[in-house]
Short mmCIF file of C-alpha atoms and ligand atoms in Angstrom, two decimals:
data_model
loop_
_atom_site.label_atom_id
_atom_site.label_comp_id
_atom_site.label_asym_id
_atom_site.label_seq_id
_atom_site.Cartn_x
_atom_site.Cartn_y
_atom_site.Cartn_z
CA MET A 1 7.26 1.73 21.93
CA MET A 2 4.90 1.15 19.19
CA SER A 3 5.24 -2.05 16.70
CA ILE A 4 3.85 -3.15 13.38
CA ILE A 5 3.27 -6.35 12.77
CA PRO A 6 2.35 -7.77 9.70
CA ILE A 7 -0.89 -10.63 9.59
CA PRO A 8 -0.50 -12.64 6.65
CA ALA A 9 -4.89 -13.15 5.75
CA PHE A 10 -6.14 -14.62 2.28
CA ARG A 11 -3.98 -15.80 -0.58
CA ASP A 12 -1.73 -12.94 -0.15
CA ASN A 13 -2.71 -9.35 1.54
CA TYR A 14 -1.19 -8.16 4.64
CA ILE A 15 -3.20 -6.81 7.97
CA TRP A 16 -1.93 -4.36 9.64
CA ALA A 17 -1.23 -4.88 13.37
CA LEU A 18 -0.22 -1.52 15.17
CA ARG A 19 0.46 -2.40 18.69
CA SER A 20 1.20 -0.32 21.95
CA GLY A 21 2.03 -1.25 25.24
CA ARG A 22 -2.22 -4.46 25.16
CA PHE A 23 -3.28 -2.05 22.65
CA ALA A 24 -3.39 -2.65 18.61
CA ALA A 25 -4.95 -1.20 15.87
CA VAL A 26 -6.09 -2.82 12.59
CA VAL A 27 -5.17 -1.45 9.33
CA ASP A 28 -7.79 -3.00 6.43
CA PRO A 29 -8.71 -6.07 8.53
CA GLY A 30 -10.85 -8.13 5.59
CA ASP A 31 -11.02 -11.01 7.47
CA ALA A 32 -11.00 -10.74 11.07
CA ALA A 33 -10.57 -14.56 12.06
CA PRO A 34 -6.58 -14.20 11.48
CA VAL A 35 -6.61 -10.46 13.94
CA LEU A 36 -9.53 -11.76 17.06
CA ALA A 37 -6.28 -14.89 16.80
CA TRP A 38 -3.15 -13.34 16.47
CA LEU A 39 -4.75 -10.45 19.02
CA ASP A 40 -5.89 -13.41 21.28
CA ALA A 41 -1.97 -15.37 21.23
CA ASN A 42 -0.53 -11.66 21.57
CA ASP A 43 -2.98 -11.16 24.77
CA ALA A 44 -3.65 -7.37 22.60
CA GLU A 45 -7.20 -6.16 22.94
CA LEU A 46 -8.22 -4.09 19.16
CA SER A 47 -8.84 -0.05 20.23
CA ALA A 48 -9.58 0.72 16.15
CA ILE A 49 -9.64 0.34 12.88
CA LEU A 50 -8.42 1.78 9.37
CA ALA A 51 -9.42 1.27 6.44
CA THR A 52 -7.92 3.09 3.28
CA HIS A 53 -10.70 1.32 0.62
CA HIS A 54 -13.63 -0.53 0.26
CA HIS A 55 -12.66 -3.55 -1.63
CA ALA A 56 -13.56 -6.55 0.62
CA ASP A 57 -10.06 -7.91 1.37
CA HIS A 58 -9.83 -4.79 2.63
CA VAL A 59 -12.63 -3.61 5.32
CA GLY A 60 -14.64 -7.31 5.28
CA GLY A 61 -13.65 -8.23 8.38
CA ILE A 62 -14.68 -5.43 10.04
CA PRO A 63 -18.47 -6.44 11.33
CA ALA A 64 -17.25 -9.36 13.34
CA LEU A 65 -13.97 -7.11 14.69
CA ARG A 66 -16.95 -4.13 15.80
CA ALA A 67 -19.03 -7.67 17.34
CA HIS A 68 -16.77 -9.09 19.43
CA TYR A 69 -14.76 -5.19 20.48
CA ASP A 70 -16.91 -2.07 20.81
CA VAL A 71 -14.43 0.22 18.82
CA PRO A 72 -13.82 3.49 16.56
CA VAL A 73 -13.46 2.34 12.44
CA PHE A 74 -12.14 5.26 9.99
CA GLY A 75 -12.32 5.42 6.85
CA PRO A 76 -12.75 7.15 3.68
CA ALA A 77 -15.37 9.43 3.27
CA HIS A 78 -16.45 9.00 -0.14
CA GLU A 79 -16.49 5.18 0.38
CA ALA A 80 -19.10 2.63 1.47
CA ILE A 81 -16.94 1.43 4.64
CA PRO A 82 -18.95 -1.04 6.89
CA GLN A 83 -19.87 0.56 10.24
CA ARG A 84 -17.17 3.46 9.99
CA THR A 85 -17.19 6.06 12.68
CA HIS A 86 -14.92 8.57 11.42
CA PRO A 87 -15.56 9.78 7.45
CA LEU A 88 -11.86 10.84 6.23
CA ALA A 89 -9.84 13.55 3.01
CA GLU A 90 -7.34 15.08 2.56
CA GLY A 91 -5.78 16.91 5.20
CA ASP A 92 -7.75 15.46 8.15
CA GLN A 93 -5.46 14.38 11.46
CA VAL A 94 -6.07 10.97 13.42
CA VAL A 95 -4.68 10.37 16.81
CA VAL A 96 -5.14 6.40 16.88
CA PRO A 97 -6.97 5.35 19.86
CA GLY A 98 -4.27 2.91 22.75
CA ILE A 99 -2.17 3.76 20.45
CA GLU A 100 -1.48 7.39 20.11
CA LEU A 101 0.26 8.02 16.58
CA LEU A 102 -0.74 11.28 14.71
CA LEU A 103 -1.68 9.99 11.19
CA SER A 104 -1.78 12.42 8.46
CA VAL A 105 -4.87 11.69 5.42
CA PHE A 106 -3.99 11.64 1.57
CA ASP A 107 -6.48 11.53 -1.06
CA ILE A 108 -4.87 9.07 -3.46
CA PRO A 109 -8.06 8.23 -6.17
CA GLY A 110 -7.07 5.25 -9.01
CA HIS A 111 -7.07 2.21 -7.36
CA THR A 112 -10.41 2.82 -5.90
CA ALA A 113 -12.38 6.24 -6.47
CA ALA A 114 -11.50 7.67 -3.17
CA HIS A 115 -9.36 5.27 -2.05
CA ILE A 116 -6.78 7.74 1.16
CA ALA A 117 -3.35 7.27 2.90
CA TYR A 118 -2.52 7.24 6.16
CA TYR A 119 1.05 8.92 6.91
CA THR A 120 3.37 10.25 9.34
CA MET A 121 6.56 12.98 8.50
CA PRO A 122 10.05 12.43 9.74
CA PRO A 123 11.58 12.05 12.17
CA ASP A 124 10.24 8.50 11.92
CA PRO A 125 8.09 8.34 8.66
CA LEU A 126 5.51 5.82 7.51
CA VAL A 127 2.39 5.55 5.57
CA PHE A 128 -0.83 3.04 4.79
CA CYS A 129 -1.26 2.86 1.14
CA GLY A 130 -3.35 0.16 0.72
CA ASP A 131 -4.07 -0.82 -2.71
CA THR A 132 -2.30 1.80 -4.64
CA LEU A 133 1.73 1.48 -4.18
CA PHE A 134 2.93 -1.69 -3.76
CA ALA A 135 6.76 -2.67 -3.83
CA ALA A 136 8.00 -1.70 -7.17
CA GLY A 137 4.42 -1.62 -8.86
CA CYS A 138 0.53 -0.32 -8.18
CA GLY A 139 -2.37 -0.89 -8.32
CA ARG A 140 -5.09 -1.61 -11.21
CA LEU A 141 -7.42 1.18 -11.95
CA PHE A 142 -10.57 0.34 -11.44
CA GLU A 143 -12.51 3.21 -10.50
CA GLY A 144 -9.89 6.21 -11.60
CA THR A 145 -8.11 7.42 -14.15
CA PRO A 146 -4.37 7.39 -15.69
CA GLU A 147 -4.34 11.28 -14.45
CA GLN A 148 -5.54 10.50 -11.27
CA MET A 149 -3.34 7.42 -10.52
CA TRP A 150 -0.35 9.35 -11.76
CA SER A 151 -1.43 12.66 -9.54
CA SER A 152 -1.83 10.18 -5.73
CA LEU A 153 0.97 8.47 -6.69
CA SER A 154 2.67 11.34 -7.23
CA LYS A 155 2.09 12.06 -3.98
CA LEU A 156 3.11 9.28 -2.33
CA ALA A 157 6.55 9.36 -3.93
CA ALA A 158 7.14 13.35 -2.48
CA LEU A 159 7.35 12.03 1.16
CA ASP A 160 10.28 11.42 2.79
CA GLU A 161 13.18 8.86 1.07
CA ASN A 162 12.91 7.24 4.64
CA THR A 163 8.93 6.55 4.82
CA ARG A 164 8.16 3.82 5.19
CA VAL A 165 5.27 1.45 2.82
CA TYR A 166 3.20 -0.56 4.46
CA CYS A 167 0.65 -1.63 1.30
CA GLY A 168 -1.72 -3.87 0.96
CA HIS A 169 0.14 -7.15 -0.44
CA GLU A 170 2.56 -9.06 -0.79
CA TYR A 171 2.88 -8.78 -4.98
CA THR A 172 6.46 -7.50 -5.23
CA LEU A 173 8.63 -10.43 -6.93
CA ALA A 174 6.42 -9.97 -9.30
CA ASN A 175 6.25 -6.55 -9.55
CA LEU A 176 10.13 -6.36 -10.00
CA ARG A 177 9.93 -8.95 -12.89
CA PHE A 178 7.58 -6.16 -14.57
CA ALA A 179 10.49 -3.96 -12.97
CA ALA A 180 12.90 -5.83 -14.96
CA ALA A 181 11.31 -5.49 -18.41
CA VAL A 182 10.45 -1.99 -17.82
CA GLU A 183 14.62 -1.25 -17.22
CA PRO A 184 16.81 -3.81 -18.40
CA ALA A 185 19.94 -2.81 -17.62
CA SER A 186 19.00 -1.58 -14.19
CA THR A 187 21.51 -2.87 -11.46
CA ASP A 188 19.31 -1.30 -8.51
CA ILE A 189 16.58 -3.25 -10.10
CA GLU A 190 18.38 -6.81 -10.06
CA ALA A 191 20.01 -6.28 -6.95
CA ARG A 192 16.48 -5.36 -4.89
CA ILE A 193 15.46 -8.72 -6.51
CA VAL A 194 18.05 -10.23 -5.29
CA HIS A 195 17.28 -8.91 -1.92
CA GLU A 196 13.35 -9.41 -1.74
CA ARG A 197 13.75 -13.22 -3.07
CA GLU A 198 16.06 -13.87 -0.12
CA LYS A 199 13.37 -12.66 2.31
CA ARG A 200 10.75 -14.64 0.04
CA GLU A 201 12.84 -17.69 0.52
CA ARG A 202 12.55 -17.28 4.33
CA ASN A 203 9.01 -16.59 4.06
CA LEU A 204 9.25 -13.42 5.02
CA PRO A 205 7.26 -10.19 4.13
CA THR A 206 9.40 -7.92 1.54
CA LEU A 207 7.49 -4.88 3.79
CA PRO A 208 8.16 -2.77 4.82
CA SER A 209 9.57 -0.97 1.28
CA THR A 210 10.32 3.06 2.22
CA ILE A 211 10.16 5.67 -0.73
CA GLY A 212 13.20 6.04 -1.46
CA ALA A 213 13.27 2.44 -2.78
CA GLU A 214 10.30 2.94 -4.46
CA ARG A 215 11.52 5.63 -6.59
CA ALA A 216 14.47 4.18 -7.63
CA THR A 217 13.11 0.79 -8.21
CA ASN A 218 8.92 1.15 -9.61
CA PRO A 219 8.59 1.19 -12.67
CA PHE A 220 4.75 3.47 -11.93
CA LEU A 221 6.96 6.93 -10.00
CA ARG A 222 9.76 6.39 -12.95
CA ALA A 223 6.85 7.00 -15.78
CA ALA A 224 8.25 10.92 -16.21
CA LEU A 225 11.86 9.71 -17.19
CA PRO A 226 13.01 9.85 -20.39
CA ASP A 227 14.73 6.48 -20.48
CA VAL A 228 11.51 5.09 -19.45
CA ILE A 229 9.05 7.09 -21.59
CA ALA A 230 11.12 5.70 -24.43
CA ARG A 231 10.84 1.77 -23.31
CA ALA A 232 7.06 2.52 -22.84
CA ALA A 233 7.12 3.52 -26.83
CA ALA A 234 9.35 1.10 -27.54
CA HIS A 235 6.65 -1.34 -26.15
CA GLU A 236 3.65 0.00 -28.10
CA GLN A 237 5.82 1.07 -31.00
CA ARG A 238 4.11 4.67 -30.76
CA PRO A 239 5.13 7.94 -29.73
CA ILE A 240 4.21 9.11 -26.03
CA THR A 241 2.97 12.37 -24.80
CA GLY A 242 4.47 12.67 -21.34
CA ALA A 243 4.48 11.40 -17.33
CA VAL A 244 0.67 10.29 -18.00
CA ASP A 245 0.98 8.61 -21.38
CA ALA A 246 3.36 6.04 -20.43
CA PHE A 247 2.30 4.88 -17.06
CA ALA A 248 -1.17 4.48 -19.05
CA THR A 249 0.95 2.46 -21.09
CA LEU A 250 3.29 1.02 -18.21
CA ARG A 251 -0.13 -0.30 -16.70
CA GLU A 252 -1.35 -1.26 -19.41
CA TRP A 253 1.43 -3.66 -20.78
CA LYS A 254 1.54 -5.02 -16.66
CA ASN A 255 -2.12 -5.86 -16.87
CA ALA A 256 -0.89 -8.91 -19.77
CA PHE A 257 2.16 -9.14 -18.82
CA ALA A 258 2.49 -12.88 -17.14
ZN1 LIG B 301 -7.96 -2.53 -3.52
#
């Protein structure tokens, strides 16, 4: 029986630990110290490291973890991942050592040039999507184009609606404030704000989300909808010519949103 536990790191990162028996694998260990402390406190042994993209707050802890545990490091083939042993790209599959969970790989460029996601299909679907899809938001476009990011988000949005979404940061409440600005009449967004705020008041993570919840409340997944296109056009005061244009407009709007 596998469990998935968030290990908080830095200000708002989550390192995800996959635990089965005495073994644990971690996704995106930006810092080694909280992982080593968690392994120690939970009497667990590290069996693998998985990385979604090359940013330091996702891979910075790998060398120190590998100094303690000689474990495989899975990561995107086309990014510089410290001590990567298993380069991965779209269509690859991984059986996570020690956990025996089979994960498939998507290429989801946009936040970085060769960002990947790890996912499973029903009956117990989940996705580790790093900084590409957030709860009610998406990552900034540091290395990719709006076309790439829209295509990557569309791929994730097409996963089964019950897919649990494990992303890299606790940004949900700030993202929902923006979602409510884009779709002020949405009762789904209003209800989600109440629900997620209650979790944060109890110091609980808002994650995992689900693909179904994201389709209903995440403006970046809703950029092809006529109402959202109309709101983007009204904000920009110019005609919007389709989903990619609307997506790019939302992303810029969010960048400037206080
Ligand atoms: Zn990142």
